Short mmCIF file of C-alpha atoms and ligand atoms in Angstrom, two decimals:
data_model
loop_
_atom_site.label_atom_id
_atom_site.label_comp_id
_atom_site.label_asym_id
_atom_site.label_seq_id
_atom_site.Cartn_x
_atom_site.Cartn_y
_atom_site.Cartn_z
CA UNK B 1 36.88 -18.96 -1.93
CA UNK B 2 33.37 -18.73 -3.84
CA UNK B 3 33.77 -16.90 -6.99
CA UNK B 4 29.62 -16.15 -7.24
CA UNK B 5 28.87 -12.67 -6.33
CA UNK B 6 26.79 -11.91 -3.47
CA UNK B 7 24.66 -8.44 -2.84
CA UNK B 8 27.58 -8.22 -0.36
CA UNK B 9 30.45 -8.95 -2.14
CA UNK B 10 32.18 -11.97 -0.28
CA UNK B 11 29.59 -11.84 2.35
CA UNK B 12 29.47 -15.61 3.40
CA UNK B 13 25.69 -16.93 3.19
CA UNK B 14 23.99 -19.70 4.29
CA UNK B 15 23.12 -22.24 1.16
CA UNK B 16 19.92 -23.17 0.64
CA UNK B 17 19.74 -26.85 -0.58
CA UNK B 18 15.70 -27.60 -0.07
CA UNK B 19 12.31 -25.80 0.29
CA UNK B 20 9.14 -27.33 0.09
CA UNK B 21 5.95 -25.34 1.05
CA UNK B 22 6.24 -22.35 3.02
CA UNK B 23 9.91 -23.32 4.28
CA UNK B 24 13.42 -23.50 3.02
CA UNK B 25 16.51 -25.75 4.45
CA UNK B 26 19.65 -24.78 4.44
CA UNK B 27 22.87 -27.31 4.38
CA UNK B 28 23.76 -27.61 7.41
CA UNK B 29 19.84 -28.58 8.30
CA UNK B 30 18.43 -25.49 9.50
CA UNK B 31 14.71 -24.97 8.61
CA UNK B 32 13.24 -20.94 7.68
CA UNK B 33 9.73 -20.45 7.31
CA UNK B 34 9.76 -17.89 4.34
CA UNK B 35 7.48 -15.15 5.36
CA UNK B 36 8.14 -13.09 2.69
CA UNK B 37 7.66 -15.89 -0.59
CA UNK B 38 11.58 -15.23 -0.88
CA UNK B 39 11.49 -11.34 -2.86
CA UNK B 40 7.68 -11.88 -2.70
CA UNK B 41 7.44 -14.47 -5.46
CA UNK B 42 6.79 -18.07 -4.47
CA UNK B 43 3.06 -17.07 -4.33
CA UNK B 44 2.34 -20.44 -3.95
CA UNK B 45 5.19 -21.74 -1.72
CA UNK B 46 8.32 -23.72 -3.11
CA UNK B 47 8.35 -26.50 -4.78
CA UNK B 48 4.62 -26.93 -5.67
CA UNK B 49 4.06 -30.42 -7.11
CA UNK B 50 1.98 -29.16 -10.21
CA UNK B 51 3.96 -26.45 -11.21
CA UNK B 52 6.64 -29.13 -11.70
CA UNK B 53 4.73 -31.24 -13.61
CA UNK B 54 3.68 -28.43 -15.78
CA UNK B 55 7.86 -27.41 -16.23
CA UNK B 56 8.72 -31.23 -16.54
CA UNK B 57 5.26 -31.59 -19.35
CA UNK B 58 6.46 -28.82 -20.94
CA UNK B 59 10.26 -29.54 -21.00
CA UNK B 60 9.73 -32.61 -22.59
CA UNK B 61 8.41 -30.70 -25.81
CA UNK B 62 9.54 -27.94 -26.41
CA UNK B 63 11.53 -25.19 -23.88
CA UNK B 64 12.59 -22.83 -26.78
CA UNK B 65 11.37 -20.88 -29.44
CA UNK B 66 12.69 -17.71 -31.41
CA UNK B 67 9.26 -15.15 -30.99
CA UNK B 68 10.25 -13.79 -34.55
CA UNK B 69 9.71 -17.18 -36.36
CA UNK B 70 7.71 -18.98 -34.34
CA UNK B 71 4.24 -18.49 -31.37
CA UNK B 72 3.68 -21.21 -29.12
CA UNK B 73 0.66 -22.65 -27.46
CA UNK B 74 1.75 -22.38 -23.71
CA UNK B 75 2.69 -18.22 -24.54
CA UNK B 76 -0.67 -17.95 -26.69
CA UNK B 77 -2.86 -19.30 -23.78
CA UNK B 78 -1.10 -17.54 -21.18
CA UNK B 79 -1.87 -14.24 -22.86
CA UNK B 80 -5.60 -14.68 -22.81
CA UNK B 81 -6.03 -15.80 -19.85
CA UNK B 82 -4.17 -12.99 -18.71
CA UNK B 83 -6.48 -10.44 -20.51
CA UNK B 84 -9.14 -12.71 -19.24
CA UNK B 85 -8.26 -12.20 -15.34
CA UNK B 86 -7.34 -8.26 -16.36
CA UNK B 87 -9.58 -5.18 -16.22
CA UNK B 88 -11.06 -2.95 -18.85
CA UNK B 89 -9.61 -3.55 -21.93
CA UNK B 90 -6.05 -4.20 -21.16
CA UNK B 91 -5.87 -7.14 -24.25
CA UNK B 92 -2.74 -7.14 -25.35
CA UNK B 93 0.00 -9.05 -23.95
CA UNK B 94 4.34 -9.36 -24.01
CA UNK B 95 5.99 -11.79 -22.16
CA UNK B 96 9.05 -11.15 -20.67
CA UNK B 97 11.49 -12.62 -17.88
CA UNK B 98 11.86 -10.49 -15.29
CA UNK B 99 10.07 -7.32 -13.45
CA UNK B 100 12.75 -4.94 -14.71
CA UNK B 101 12.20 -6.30 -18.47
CA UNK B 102 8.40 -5.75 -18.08
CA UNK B 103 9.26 -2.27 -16.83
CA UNK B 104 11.37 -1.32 -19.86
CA UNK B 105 9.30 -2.58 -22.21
CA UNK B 106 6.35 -0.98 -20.84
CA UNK B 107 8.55 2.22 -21.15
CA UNK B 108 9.37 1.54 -24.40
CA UNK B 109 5.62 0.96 -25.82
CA UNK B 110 4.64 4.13 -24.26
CA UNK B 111 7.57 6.01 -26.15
CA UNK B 112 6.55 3.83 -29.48
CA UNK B 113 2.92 4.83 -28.80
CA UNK B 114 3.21 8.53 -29.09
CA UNK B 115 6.37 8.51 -31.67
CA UNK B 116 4.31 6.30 -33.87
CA UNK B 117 1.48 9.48 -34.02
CA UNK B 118 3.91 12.16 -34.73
CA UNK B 119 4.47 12.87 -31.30
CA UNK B 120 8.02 11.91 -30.17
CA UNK B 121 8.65 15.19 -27.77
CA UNK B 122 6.13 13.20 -25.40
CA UNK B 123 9.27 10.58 -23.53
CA UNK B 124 9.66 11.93 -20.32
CA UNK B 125 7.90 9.75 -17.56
CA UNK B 126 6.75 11.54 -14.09
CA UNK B 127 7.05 8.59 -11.31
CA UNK B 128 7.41 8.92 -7.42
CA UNK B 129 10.04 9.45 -4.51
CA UNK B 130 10.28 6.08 -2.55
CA UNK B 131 9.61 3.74 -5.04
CA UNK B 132 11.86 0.79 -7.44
CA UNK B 133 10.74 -0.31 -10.71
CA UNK B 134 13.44 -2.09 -11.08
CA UNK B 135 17.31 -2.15 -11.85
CA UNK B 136 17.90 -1.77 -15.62
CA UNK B 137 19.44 2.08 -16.15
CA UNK B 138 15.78 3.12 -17.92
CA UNK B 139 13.36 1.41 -14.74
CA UNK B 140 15.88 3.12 -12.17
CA UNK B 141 15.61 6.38 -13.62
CA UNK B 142 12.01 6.14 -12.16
CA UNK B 143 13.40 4.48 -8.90
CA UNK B 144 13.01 6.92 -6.10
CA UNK B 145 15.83 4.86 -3.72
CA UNK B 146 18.94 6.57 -3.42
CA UNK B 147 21.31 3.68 -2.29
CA UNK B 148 20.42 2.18 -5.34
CA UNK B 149 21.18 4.69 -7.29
CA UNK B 150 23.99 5.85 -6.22
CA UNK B 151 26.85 4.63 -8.62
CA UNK B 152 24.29 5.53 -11.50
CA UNK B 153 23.46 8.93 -11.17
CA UNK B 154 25.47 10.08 -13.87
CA UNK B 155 23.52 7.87 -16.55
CA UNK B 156 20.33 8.42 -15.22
CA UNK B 157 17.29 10.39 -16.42
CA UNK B 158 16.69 13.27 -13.93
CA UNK B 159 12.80 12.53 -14.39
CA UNK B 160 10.35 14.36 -12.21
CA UNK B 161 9.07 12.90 -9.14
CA UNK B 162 6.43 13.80 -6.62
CA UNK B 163 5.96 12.29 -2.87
CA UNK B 164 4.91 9.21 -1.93
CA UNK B 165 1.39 8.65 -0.95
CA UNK B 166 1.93 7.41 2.15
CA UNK B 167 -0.41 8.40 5.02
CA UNK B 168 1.74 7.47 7.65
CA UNK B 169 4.41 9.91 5.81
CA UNK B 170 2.53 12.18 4.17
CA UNK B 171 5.34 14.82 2.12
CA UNK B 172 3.00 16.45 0.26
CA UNK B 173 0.32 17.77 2.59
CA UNK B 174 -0.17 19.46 6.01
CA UNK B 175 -4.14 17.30 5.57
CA UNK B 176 -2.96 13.72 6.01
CA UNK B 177 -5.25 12.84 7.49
CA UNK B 178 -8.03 13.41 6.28
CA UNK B 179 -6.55 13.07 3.17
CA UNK B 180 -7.32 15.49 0.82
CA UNK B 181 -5.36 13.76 -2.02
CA UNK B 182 -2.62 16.19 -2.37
CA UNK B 183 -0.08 13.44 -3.07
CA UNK B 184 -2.30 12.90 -6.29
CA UNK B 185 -2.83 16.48 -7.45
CA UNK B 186 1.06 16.67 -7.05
CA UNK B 187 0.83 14.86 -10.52
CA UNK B 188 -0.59 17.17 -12.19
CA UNK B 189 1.78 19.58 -10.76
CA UNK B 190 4.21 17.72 -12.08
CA UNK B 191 2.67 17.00 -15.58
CA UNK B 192 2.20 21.43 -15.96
CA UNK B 193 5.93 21.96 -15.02
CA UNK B 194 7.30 19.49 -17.56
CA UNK B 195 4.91 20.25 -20.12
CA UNK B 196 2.35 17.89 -21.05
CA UNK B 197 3.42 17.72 -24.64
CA UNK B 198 6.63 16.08 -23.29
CA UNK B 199 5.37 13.47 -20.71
CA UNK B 200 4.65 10.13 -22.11
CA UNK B 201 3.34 8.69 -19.22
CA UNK B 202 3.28 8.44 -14.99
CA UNK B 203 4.67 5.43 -13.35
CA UNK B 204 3.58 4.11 -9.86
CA UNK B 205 3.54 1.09 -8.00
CA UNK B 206 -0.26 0.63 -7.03
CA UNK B 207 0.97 -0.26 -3.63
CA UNK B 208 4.65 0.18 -2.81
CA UNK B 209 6.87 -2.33 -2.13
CA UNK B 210 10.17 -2.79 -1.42
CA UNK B 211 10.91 0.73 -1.08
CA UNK B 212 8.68 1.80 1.77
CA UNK B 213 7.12 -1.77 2.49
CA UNK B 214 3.50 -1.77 1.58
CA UNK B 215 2.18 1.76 1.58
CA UNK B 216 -1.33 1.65 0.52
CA UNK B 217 -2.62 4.91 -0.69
CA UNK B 218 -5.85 6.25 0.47
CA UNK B 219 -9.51 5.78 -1.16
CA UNK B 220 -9.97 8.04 -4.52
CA UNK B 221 -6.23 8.54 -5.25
CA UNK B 222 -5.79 5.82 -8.55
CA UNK B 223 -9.38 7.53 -9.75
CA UNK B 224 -7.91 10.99 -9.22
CA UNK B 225 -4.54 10.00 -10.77
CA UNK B 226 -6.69 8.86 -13.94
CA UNK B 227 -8.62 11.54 -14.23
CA UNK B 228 -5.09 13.85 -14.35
CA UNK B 229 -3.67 11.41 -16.77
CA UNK B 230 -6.94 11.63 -19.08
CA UNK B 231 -6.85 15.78 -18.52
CA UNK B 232 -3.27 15.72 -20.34
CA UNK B 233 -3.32 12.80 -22.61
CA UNK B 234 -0.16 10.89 -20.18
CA UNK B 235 -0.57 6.87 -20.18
CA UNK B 236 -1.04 5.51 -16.70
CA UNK B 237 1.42 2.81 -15.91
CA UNK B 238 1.18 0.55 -12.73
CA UNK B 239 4.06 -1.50 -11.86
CA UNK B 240 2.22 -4.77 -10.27
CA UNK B 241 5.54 -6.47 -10.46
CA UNK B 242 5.41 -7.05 -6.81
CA UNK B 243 1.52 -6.15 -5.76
CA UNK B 244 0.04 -7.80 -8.84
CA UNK B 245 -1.04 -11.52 -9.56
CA UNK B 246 -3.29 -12.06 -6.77
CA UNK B 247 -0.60 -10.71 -4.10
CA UNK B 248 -2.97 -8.07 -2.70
CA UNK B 249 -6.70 -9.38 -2.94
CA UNK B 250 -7.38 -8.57 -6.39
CA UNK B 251 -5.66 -9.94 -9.50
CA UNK B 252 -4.42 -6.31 -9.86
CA UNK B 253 -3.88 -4.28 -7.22
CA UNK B 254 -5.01 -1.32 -8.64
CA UNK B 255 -8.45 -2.70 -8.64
CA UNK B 256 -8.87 -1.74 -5.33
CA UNK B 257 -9.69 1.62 -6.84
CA UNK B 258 -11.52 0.54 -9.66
CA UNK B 259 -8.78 1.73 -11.74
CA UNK B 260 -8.09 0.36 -15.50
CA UNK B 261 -4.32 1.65 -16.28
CA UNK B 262 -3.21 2.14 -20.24
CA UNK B 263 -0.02 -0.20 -19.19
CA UNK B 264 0.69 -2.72 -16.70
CA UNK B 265 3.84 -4.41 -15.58
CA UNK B 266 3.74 -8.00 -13.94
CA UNK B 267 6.50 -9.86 -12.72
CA UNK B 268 7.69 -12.44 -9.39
CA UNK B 269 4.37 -14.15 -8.66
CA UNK B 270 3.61 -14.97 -12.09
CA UNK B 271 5.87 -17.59 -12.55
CA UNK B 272 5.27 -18.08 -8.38
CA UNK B 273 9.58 -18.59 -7.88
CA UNK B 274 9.45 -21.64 -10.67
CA UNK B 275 10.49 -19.89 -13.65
CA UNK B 276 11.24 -16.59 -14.36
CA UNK B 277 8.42 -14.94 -16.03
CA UNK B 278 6.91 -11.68 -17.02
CA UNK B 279 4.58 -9.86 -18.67
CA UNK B 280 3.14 -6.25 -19.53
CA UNK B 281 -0.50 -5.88 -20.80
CA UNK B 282 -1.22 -3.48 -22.83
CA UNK B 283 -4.96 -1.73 -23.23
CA UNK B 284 -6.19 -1.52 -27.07
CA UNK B 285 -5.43 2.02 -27.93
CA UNK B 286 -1.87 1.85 -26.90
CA UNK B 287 -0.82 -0.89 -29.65
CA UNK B 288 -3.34 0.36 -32.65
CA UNK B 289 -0.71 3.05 -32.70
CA UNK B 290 1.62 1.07 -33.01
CA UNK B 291 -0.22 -1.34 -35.51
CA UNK B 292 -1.51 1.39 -37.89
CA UNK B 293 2.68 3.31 -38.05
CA UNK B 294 4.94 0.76 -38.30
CA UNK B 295 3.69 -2.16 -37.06
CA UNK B 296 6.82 -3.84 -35.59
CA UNK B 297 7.45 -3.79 -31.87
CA UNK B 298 10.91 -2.59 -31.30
CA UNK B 299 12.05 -4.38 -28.84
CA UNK B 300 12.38 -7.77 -27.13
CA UNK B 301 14.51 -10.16 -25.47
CA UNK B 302 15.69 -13.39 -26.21
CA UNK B 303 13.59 -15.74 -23.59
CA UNK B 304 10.60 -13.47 -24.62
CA UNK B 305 7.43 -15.76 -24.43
CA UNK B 306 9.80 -18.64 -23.83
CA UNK B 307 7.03 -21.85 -23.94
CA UNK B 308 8.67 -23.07 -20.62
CA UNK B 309 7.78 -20.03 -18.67
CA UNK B 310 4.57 -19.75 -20.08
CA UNK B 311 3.54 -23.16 -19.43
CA UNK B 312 4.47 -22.95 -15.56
CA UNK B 313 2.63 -19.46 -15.14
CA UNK B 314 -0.26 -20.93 -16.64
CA UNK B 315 0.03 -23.70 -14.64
CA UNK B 316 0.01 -21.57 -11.15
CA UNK B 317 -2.98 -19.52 -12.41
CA UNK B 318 -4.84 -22.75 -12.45
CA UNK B 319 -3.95 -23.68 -9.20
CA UNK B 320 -4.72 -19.79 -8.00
CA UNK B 321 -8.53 -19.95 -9.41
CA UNK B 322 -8.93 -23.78 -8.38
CA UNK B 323 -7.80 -22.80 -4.34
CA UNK B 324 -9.52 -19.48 -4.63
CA UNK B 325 -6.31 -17.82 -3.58
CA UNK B 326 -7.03 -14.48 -5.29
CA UNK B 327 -10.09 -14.48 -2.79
CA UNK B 328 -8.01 -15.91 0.37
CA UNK B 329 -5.36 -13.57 0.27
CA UNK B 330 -8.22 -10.41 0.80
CA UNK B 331 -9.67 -12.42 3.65
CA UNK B 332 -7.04 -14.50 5.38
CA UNK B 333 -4.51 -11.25 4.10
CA UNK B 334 -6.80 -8.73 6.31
CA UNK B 335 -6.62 -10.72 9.24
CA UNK B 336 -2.79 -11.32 9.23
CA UNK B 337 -3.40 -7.60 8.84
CA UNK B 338 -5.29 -7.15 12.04
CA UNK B 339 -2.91 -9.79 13.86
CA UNK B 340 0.11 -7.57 12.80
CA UNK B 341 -1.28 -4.93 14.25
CA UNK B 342 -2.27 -6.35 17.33
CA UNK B 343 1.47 -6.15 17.96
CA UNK B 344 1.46 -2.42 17.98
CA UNK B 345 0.10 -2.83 21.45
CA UNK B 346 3.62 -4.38 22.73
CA UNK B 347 6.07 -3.73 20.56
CA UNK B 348 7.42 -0.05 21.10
CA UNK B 349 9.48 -0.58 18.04
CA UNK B 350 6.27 -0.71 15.20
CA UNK B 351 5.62 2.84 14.22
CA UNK B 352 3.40 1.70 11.68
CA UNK B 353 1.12 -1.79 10.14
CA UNK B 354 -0.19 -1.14 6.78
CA UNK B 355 -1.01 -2.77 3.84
CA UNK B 356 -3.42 -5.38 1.43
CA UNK B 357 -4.19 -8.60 0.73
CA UNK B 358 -1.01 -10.87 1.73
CA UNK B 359 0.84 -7.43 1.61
CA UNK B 360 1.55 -6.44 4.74
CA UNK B 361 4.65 -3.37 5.96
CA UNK B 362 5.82 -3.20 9.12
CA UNK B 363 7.71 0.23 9.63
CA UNK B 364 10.24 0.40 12.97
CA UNK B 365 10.86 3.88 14.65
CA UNK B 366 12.82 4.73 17.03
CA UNK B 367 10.49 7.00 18.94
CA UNK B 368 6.81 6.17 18.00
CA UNK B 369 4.53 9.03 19.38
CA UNK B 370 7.26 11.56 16.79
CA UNK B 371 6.96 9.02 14.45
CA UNK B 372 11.24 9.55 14.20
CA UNK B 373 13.22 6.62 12.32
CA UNK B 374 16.41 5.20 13.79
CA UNK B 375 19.54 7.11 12.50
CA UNK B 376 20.67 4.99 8.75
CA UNK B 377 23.84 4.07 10.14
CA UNK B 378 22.05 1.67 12.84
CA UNK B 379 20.87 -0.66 10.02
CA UNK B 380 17.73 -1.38 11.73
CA UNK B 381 15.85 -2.85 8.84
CA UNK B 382 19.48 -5.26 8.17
CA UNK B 383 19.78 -6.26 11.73
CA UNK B 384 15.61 -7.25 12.43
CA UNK B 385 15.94 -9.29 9.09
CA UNK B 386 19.21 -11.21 10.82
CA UNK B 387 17.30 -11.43 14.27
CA UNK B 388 14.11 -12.95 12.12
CA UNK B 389 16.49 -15.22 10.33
CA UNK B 390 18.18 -16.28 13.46
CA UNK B 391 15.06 -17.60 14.75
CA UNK B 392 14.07 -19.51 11.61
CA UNK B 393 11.55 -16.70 9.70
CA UNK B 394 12.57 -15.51 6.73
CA UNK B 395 11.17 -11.69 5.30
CA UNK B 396 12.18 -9.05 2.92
CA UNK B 397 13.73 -5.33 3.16
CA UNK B 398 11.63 -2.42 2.36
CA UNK B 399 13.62 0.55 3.70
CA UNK B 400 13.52 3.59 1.22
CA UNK B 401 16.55 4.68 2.13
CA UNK B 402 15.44 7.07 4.78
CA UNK B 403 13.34 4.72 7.32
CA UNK B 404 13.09 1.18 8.28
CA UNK B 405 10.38 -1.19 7.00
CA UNK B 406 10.15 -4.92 6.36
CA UNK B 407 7.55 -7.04 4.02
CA UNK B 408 5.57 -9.56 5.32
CA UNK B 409 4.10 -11.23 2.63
CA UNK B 410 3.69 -15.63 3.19
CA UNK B 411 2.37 -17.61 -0.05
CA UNK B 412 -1.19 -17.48 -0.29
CA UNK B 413 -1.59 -20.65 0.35
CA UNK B 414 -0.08 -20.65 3.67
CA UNK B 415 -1.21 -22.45 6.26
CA UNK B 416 -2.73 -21.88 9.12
CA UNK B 417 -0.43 -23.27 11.56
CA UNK B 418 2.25 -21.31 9.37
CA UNK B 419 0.49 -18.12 9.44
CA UNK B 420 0.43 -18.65 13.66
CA UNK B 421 4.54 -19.62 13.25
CA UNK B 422 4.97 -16.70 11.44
CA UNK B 423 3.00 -14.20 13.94
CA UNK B 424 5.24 -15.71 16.88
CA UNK B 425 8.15 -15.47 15.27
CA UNK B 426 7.69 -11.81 14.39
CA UNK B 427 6.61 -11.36 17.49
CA UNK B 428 10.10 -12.84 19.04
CA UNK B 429 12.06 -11.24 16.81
CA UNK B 430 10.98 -7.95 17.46
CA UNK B 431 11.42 -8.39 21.59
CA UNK B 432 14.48 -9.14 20.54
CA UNK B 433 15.64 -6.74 18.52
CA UNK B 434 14.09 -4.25 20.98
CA UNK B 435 16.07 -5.57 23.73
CA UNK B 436 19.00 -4.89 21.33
CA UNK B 437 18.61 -1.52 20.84
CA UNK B 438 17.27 -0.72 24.73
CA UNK B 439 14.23 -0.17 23.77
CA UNK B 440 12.13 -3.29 25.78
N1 PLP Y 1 9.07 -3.34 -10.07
C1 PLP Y 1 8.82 -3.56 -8.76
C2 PLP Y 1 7.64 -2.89 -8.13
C3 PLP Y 1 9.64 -4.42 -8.02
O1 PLP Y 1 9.38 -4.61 -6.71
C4 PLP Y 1 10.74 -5.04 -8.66
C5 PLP Y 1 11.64 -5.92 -7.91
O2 PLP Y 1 11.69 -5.93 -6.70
C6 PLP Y 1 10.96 -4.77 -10.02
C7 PLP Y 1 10.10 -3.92 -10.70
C8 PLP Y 1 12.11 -5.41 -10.74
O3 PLP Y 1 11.86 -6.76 -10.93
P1 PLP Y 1 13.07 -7.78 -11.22
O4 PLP Y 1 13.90 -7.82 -9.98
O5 PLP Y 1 12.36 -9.08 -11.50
O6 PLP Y 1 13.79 -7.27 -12.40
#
């Protein structure tokens, strides 16, 4: 009996023992091609020969510091280069070790930020249904998934939330499409009924993830979100924990919409599924408050800026500006795009292909032309991620709870004859799972 806990508690898994590249082995010899860079991480496939010689460089001289006593060199450089690859004048920079970390610390220097300038009633955040910032009780209080927050209601902020900007969903306008940006006025909705004196900031995912599987919001909606957040002196904060570092074409996604936010959470393909590594960058304004009160940052966690970390994510944004895989996953991403959604055309199953860059959501419906999702207790979204692991393809949930979506999202530096693997054996899978169902 194993005593490690699965998501599934006792749910007997297949263990992985290899993974090289775009593909992971299993023990008993079976080969996956990971079409999803495991939880959207391995940016730069498994196993990447300099990352390891950056982790084994680095091991060999230091792997551990204390942040209060002592900086290092690999956190220092990492930090400008980050503000170097960054828009506008994010230029400040905490390390942390994982997405949710980033997410409460950005939290927490938005609450410092105001309390610091006599303004503590501001510490209410306004975020959106459908979304996960992460699991920590502070980052799921913004987390618009209800399965995962279902044991935690009790101890959970009721914070206010508008809908989704999804235009194949649209909740929060008869005018989708053409969009008329409703989802993005909802904001400011939002803002008015709390009180703008007590929000400290808005939280969003530039393009949502794993809670609605790449929804990409239309043009004009980050620069109208801005301008609302400017109107009542909120702090913008994107969670790029799972669309930043390259994933979606830019090294933000938010760029897309030429969009500088006050905070920014980064996460999985920093440290590319080497080492676990985060960060949040901070724009100017946001720490002189802190600076000029009382100049300590209150809070932190022990593998903050840990050298070993820092060392490997600087290593893979080397390799990302040497292969020009910022750049390849906006062109090779858009036509994985347009392949994706060349299987609209036979698969009855895909409601719906969006996304960016090497972010790509494929939503399954039961009846297309209604646009009507299969009934929860079917566990589509579970039983097309068995089917695609059955067959050797590997991708990642991105139900919200009320429909059925999966992520495509293969390193960036896939190859081709991967990228034509993978399109086959989504291809399969879905016949498949469509002759499952009765719906071929
Ligand atoms: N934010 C987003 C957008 C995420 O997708 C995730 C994880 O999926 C998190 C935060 C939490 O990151 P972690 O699982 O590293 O704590």
């Amino acid at each position: 009996m194993s005593h490690l806990l699965k998501p599934n508690v006792g749910a007997a898994l297949p263990t992985a023992v290899r993974a090289a590249g775009s593909f992971v082995w299993d023990s008993e010899g079976r080969r996956y091609l990971d079409g999803s860079s495991g939880a959207v991480v391995a940016s730069l496939g498994h196993g990447h020969p300099e990352l390891l010689g950056a982790l084994r460089e680095q091991a060999e001289r230091i792997t551990y510091t204390v942040r209060a006593l002592f900086t290092n060199e690999p956190a220092e450089r990492l930090a400008d280069r980050l503000v170097d690859l960054s828009p506008g004048d994010l230029d400040a920079v905490f390390l942390a070790g994982s997405g949710s970390e980033a997410v409460e610390t950005a939290l927490k220097l938005a609450l410092q930020h105001w309390s610091e300038q006599g303004r503590p009633s501001k510490r209410w955040f306004v975020s959106r249904q459908g979304s996960y910032h992460g699991t920590t009780l502070g980052a799921l209080s913004l987390s618009g998934h209800p399965v995962r927050r279902q044991h935690f209601e009790p101890l959970l902020h009721a914070f206010p939330a508008v809908p989704q900007p999804s235009p194949y969903r649209c909740g929060a306008s008869a005018g989708c499409p053409p969009c008329d940006l409703a989802c993005a006025d909802a904001f400011d909705a939002a803002i008015r009924a709390a009180g703008a004196d007590r929000v400290a900031a808005v939280v969003v995912e530039p393009v949502v993830g794993a809670t609605g599987g790449a929804v990409v919001p239309a043009a004009g909606y980050y620069q109208r979100l801005r301008e609302i957040c400017d109107h009542h002196d909120v702090l913008l904060i994107a969670d790029e924990v799972l669309s930043g570092a390259g994933r979606c074409g830019r090294f933000l996604a938010i760029e897309h919409w030429d969009t500088v936010p006050d905070l920014v959470a980064m996460g999985k393909g920093l440290g590319a599924g080497h080492v676990a590594l985060a960060a949040v960058l901070a724009r100017r304004p946001v720490v002189e408050a802190i600076a000029a009160g009382s100049g300590t940052l209150t809070t932190g966690h022990t593998y903050s800026a840990n050298p070993l970390a820092a060392a490997v994510g600087l290593a893979a944004l080397d390799v990302m500006a040497r292969e020009g895989l910022v750049e390849r996953a906006a062109g090779r991403g858009s036509a994985l795009g347009a392949e994706l959604r060349d299987l609209l055309e036979t698969h009855p199953i895909l409601g719906d292909v969006r996304g960016l860059g090497m972010l790509w959501g494929l939503e399954l419906v039961g009846d297309r032309a209604a646009r009507r999702p299969f009934a929860r207790d079917q566990a589509v979204t579970e039983r097309f991620l068995a089917v695609c692991q059955a067959s050797g393809l590997l991708l990642y949930p991105a139900s919200d709870g009320f429909n059925d979506a999966v992520l495509v999202a293969p390193p960036l530096n896939a190859a081709e004859e991967e990228l034509s693997l993978l399109l086959a054996l989504v291809d399969r899978s879905l016949t498949t799972l469509e002759n499952e169902l009765g719906l071929a």
